[in-house]
XYZ file of C-alpha atoms in Angstrom:
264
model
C 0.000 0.000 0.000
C 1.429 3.372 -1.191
C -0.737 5.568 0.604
C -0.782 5.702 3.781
C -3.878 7.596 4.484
C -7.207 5.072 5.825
C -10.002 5.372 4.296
C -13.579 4.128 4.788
C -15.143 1.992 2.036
C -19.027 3.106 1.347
C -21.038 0.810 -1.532
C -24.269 1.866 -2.556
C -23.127 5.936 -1.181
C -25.397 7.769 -4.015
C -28.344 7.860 -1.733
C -29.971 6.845 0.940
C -28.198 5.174 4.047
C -25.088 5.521 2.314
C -24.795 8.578 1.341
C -25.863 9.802 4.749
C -23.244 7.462 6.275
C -20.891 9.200 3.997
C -21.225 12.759 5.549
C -21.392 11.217 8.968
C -17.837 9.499 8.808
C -16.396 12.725 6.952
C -17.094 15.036 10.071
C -15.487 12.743 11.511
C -12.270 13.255 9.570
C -12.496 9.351 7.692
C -11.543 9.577 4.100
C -13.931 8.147 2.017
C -14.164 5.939 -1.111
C -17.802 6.373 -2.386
C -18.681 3.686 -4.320
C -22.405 3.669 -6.744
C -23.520 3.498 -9.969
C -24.627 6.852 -10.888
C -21.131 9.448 -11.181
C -23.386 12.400 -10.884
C -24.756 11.817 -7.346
C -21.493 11.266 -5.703
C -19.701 14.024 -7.321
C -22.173 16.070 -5.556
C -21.629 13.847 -2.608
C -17.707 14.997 -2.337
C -18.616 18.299 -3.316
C -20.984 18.227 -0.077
C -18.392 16.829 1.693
C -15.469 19.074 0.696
C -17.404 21.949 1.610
C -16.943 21.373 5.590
C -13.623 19.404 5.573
C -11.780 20.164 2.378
C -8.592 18.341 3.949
C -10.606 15.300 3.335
C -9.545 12.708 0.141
C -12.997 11.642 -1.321
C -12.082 8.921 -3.993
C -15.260 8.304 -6.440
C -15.403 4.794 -7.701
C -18.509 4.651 -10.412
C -19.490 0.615 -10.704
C -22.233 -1.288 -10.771
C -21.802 -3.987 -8.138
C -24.348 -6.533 -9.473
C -22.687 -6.904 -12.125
C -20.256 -9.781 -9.948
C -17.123 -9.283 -12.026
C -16.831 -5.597 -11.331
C -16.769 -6.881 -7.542
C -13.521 -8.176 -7.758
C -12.242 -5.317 -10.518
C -13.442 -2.848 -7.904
C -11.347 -4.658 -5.037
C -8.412 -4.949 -6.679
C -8.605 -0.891 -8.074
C -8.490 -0.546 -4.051
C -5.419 -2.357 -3.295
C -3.718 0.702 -3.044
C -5.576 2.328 -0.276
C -5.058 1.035 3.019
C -9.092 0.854 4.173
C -9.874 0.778 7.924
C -13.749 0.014 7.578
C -15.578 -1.420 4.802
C -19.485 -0.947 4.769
C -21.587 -2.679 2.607
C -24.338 -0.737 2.093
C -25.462 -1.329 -1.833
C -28.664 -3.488 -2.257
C -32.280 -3.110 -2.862
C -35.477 -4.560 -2.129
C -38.953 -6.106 -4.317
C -42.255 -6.085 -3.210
C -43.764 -9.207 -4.804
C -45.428 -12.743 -4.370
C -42.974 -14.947 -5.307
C -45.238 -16.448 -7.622
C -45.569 -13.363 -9.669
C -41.934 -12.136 -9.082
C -40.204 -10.295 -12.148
C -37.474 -12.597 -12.287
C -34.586 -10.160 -14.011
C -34.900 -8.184 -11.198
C -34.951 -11.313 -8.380
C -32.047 -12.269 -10.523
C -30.032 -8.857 -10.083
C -30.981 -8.389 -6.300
C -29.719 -11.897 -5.612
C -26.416 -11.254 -7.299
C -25.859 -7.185 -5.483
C -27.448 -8.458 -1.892
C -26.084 -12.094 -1.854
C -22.960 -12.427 -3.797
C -21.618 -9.257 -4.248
C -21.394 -8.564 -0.542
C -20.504 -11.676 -0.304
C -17.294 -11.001 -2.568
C -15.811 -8.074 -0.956
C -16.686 -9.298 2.543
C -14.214 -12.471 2.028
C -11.636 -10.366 -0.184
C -11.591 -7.777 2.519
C -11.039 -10.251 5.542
C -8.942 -11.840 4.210
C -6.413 -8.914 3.826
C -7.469 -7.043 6.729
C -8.527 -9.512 9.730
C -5.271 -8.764 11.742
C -5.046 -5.223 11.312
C -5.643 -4.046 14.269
C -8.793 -0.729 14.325
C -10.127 -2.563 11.157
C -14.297 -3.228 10.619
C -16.561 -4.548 8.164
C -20.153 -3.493 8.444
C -22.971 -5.289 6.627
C -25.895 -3.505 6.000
C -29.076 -6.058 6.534
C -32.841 -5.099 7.341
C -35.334 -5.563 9.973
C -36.227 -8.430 7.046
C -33.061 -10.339 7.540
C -34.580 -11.368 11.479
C -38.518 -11.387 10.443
C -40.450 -12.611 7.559
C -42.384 -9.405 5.787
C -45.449 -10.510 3.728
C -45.110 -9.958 -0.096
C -41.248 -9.528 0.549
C -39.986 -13.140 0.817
C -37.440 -13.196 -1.178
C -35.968 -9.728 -0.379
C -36.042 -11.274 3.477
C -34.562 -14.323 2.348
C -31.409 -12.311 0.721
C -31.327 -9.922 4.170
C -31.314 -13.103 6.655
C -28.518 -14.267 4.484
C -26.554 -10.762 4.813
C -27.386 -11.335 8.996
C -26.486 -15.165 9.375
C -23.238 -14.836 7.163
C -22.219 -11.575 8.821
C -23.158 -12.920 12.222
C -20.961 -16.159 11.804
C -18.284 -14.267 10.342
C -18.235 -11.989 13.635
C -18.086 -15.870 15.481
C -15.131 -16.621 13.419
C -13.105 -13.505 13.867
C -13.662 -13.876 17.726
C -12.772 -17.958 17.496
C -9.438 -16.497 15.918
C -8.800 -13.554 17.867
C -8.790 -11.405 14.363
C -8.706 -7.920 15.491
C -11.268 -7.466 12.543
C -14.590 -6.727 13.489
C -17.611 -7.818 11.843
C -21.248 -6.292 12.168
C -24.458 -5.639 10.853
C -27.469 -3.158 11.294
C -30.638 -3.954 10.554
C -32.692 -1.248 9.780
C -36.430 -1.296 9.778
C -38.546 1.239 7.365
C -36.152 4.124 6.081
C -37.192 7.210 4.175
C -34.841 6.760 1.023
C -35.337 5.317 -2.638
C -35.614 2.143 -1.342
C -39.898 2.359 -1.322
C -39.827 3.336 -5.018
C -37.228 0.749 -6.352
C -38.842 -2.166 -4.118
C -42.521 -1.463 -5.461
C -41.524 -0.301 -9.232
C -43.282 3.023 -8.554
C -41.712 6.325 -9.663
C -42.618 8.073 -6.243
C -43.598 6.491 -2.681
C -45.684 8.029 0.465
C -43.325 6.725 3.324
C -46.184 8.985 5.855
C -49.010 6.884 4.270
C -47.271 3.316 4.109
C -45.877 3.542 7.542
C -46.506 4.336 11.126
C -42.971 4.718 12.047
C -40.202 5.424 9.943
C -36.535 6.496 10.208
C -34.370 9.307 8.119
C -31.467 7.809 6.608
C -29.891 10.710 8.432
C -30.789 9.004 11.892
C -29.947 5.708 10.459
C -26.437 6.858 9.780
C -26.247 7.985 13.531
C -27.864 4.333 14.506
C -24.410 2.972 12.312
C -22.027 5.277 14.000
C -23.194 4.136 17.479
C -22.399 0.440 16.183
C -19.204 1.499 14.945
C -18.236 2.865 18.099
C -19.390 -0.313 19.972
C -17.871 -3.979 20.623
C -21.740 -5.558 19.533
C -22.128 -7.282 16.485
C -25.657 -6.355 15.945
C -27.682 -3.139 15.350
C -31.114 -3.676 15.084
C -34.714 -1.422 15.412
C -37.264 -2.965 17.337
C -40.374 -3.509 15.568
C -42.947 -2.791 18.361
C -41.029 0.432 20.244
C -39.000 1.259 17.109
C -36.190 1.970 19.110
C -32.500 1.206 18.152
C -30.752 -1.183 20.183
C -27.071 -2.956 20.125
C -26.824 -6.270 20.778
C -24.809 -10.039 20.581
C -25.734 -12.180 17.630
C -29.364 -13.189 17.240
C -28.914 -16.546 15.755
C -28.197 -19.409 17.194
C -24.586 -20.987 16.675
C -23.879 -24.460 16.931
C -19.732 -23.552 17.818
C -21.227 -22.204 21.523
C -23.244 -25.738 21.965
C -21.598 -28.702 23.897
C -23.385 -30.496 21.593
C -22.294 -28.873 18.462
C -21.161 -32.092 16.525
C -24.598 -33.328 17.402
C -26.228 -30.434 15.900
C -24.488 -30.383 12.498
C -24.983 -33.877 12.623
C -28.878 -33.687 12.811
């Protein structure tokens, strides 16, 4: 690595969560490498950020991440940088029986949810689980812990992104990595997710939703993760508070009777 500035790796930072997550990290002094498909949003992103640190480097990184192959093209562009958190943030959601499911787009969420993050997780543990200060954040959904009706297969993708993220945190601690794994789970969020996840050019988050969050607050719910030794960061559905916590699921490695369970 030539440079020896850190930087903190944001996918999906042209809206939404991520771009929120963005500006919370820069006034925070983190160099960022914003990572989305559309160039025009995070140019304005950097300019937004430049504008109250300009000492900050902002690296723009235009790729579309379900497209697998620019995965590992992306990674390797980044070898350069030495990256002290890596958030996985890009993803999207459908709102469909799965019986009348538009498969293309099933097809492309699997690939950008699933494998994608799936991708850089593994390339970037395995290069950074013993440096020490080093995290990986996941970016799952209230979905990836609950079943949501009409949504299966977006919940099916999310409770991979928690049961892969949450074993990975198992592993790290089994191995004394001084990587970090976690994941936050958000519940409703006011972003572009409502339009993209019900094919609708415009959606009433006040009308579909009792409770929602900003994906202003959502970035704050992330930093208060970051700052923590929990793995999880989740909303609760009833109070719709945010709460840090150990992994949900149950893992076999903490049962005397492990062997028996993998057996079964």
């Amino acid at each position: 690595m030539e440079n020896n500035k850190k930087y903190t790796v944001i996918t999906g930072a042209s809206s939404g969560i991520g771009y929120a997550t963005a500006k919370a990290f820069a006034k925070r002094g983190k160099n960022l490498i914003i990572v989305a498909r559309r160039k025009e949003q995070l140019e304005h992103l950097k300019k937004e950020v430049l504008e109250f640190n300009p000492a900050l480097d902002v690296v723009i990184k235009v790729c579309d991440l379900s497209i697998l192959q620019n995965a590992y093209h992306l990674y390797d562009e980044l070898t350069e940088y030495c990256i002290e958190t890596w958030i996985n943030n890009a993803g999207f959601g459908d709102y469909s029986s799965v019986s009348l499911m538009d498969l293309n787009k099933v097809g492309t969420m699997l690939r950008l949810n699933v494998e994608t993050l799936t991708v850089l997780t593994s390339l970037y543990v395995r290069d950074y689980k013993n440096v020490e200060g080093t995290q990986l954040i996941n970016i799952s959904s209230g979905g990836g812990y609950v079943i949501v009706p009409n949504a299966v297969t977006y919940c099916a993708t999310k409770f991979y992104v928690s049961a892969f993220t949450e074993g990975l945190a198992h592993e790290l601690k089994a191995e004394q990595a001084k990587l970090q794994a976690k994941v936050l789970a958000p519940a409703a969020t006011q972003t572009e997710f409502g339009q993209t996840a019900n094919n609708v050019p415009e959606y009433d988050y006040d009308k579909n939703f009792g409770n929602y969050h900003t994906s202003v607050q959502m970035a704050d719910f992330l930093l208060e993760l970051y700052d923590s030794d929990q793995t999880v960061g989740a909303i609760n559905r009833d109070s719709f508070t945010f709460s840090l916590r150990s992994p949900i699921f149950d893992y076999a490695g903490n049962s005397k009777n492990n062997q028996k369970l993998i057996n079964d």
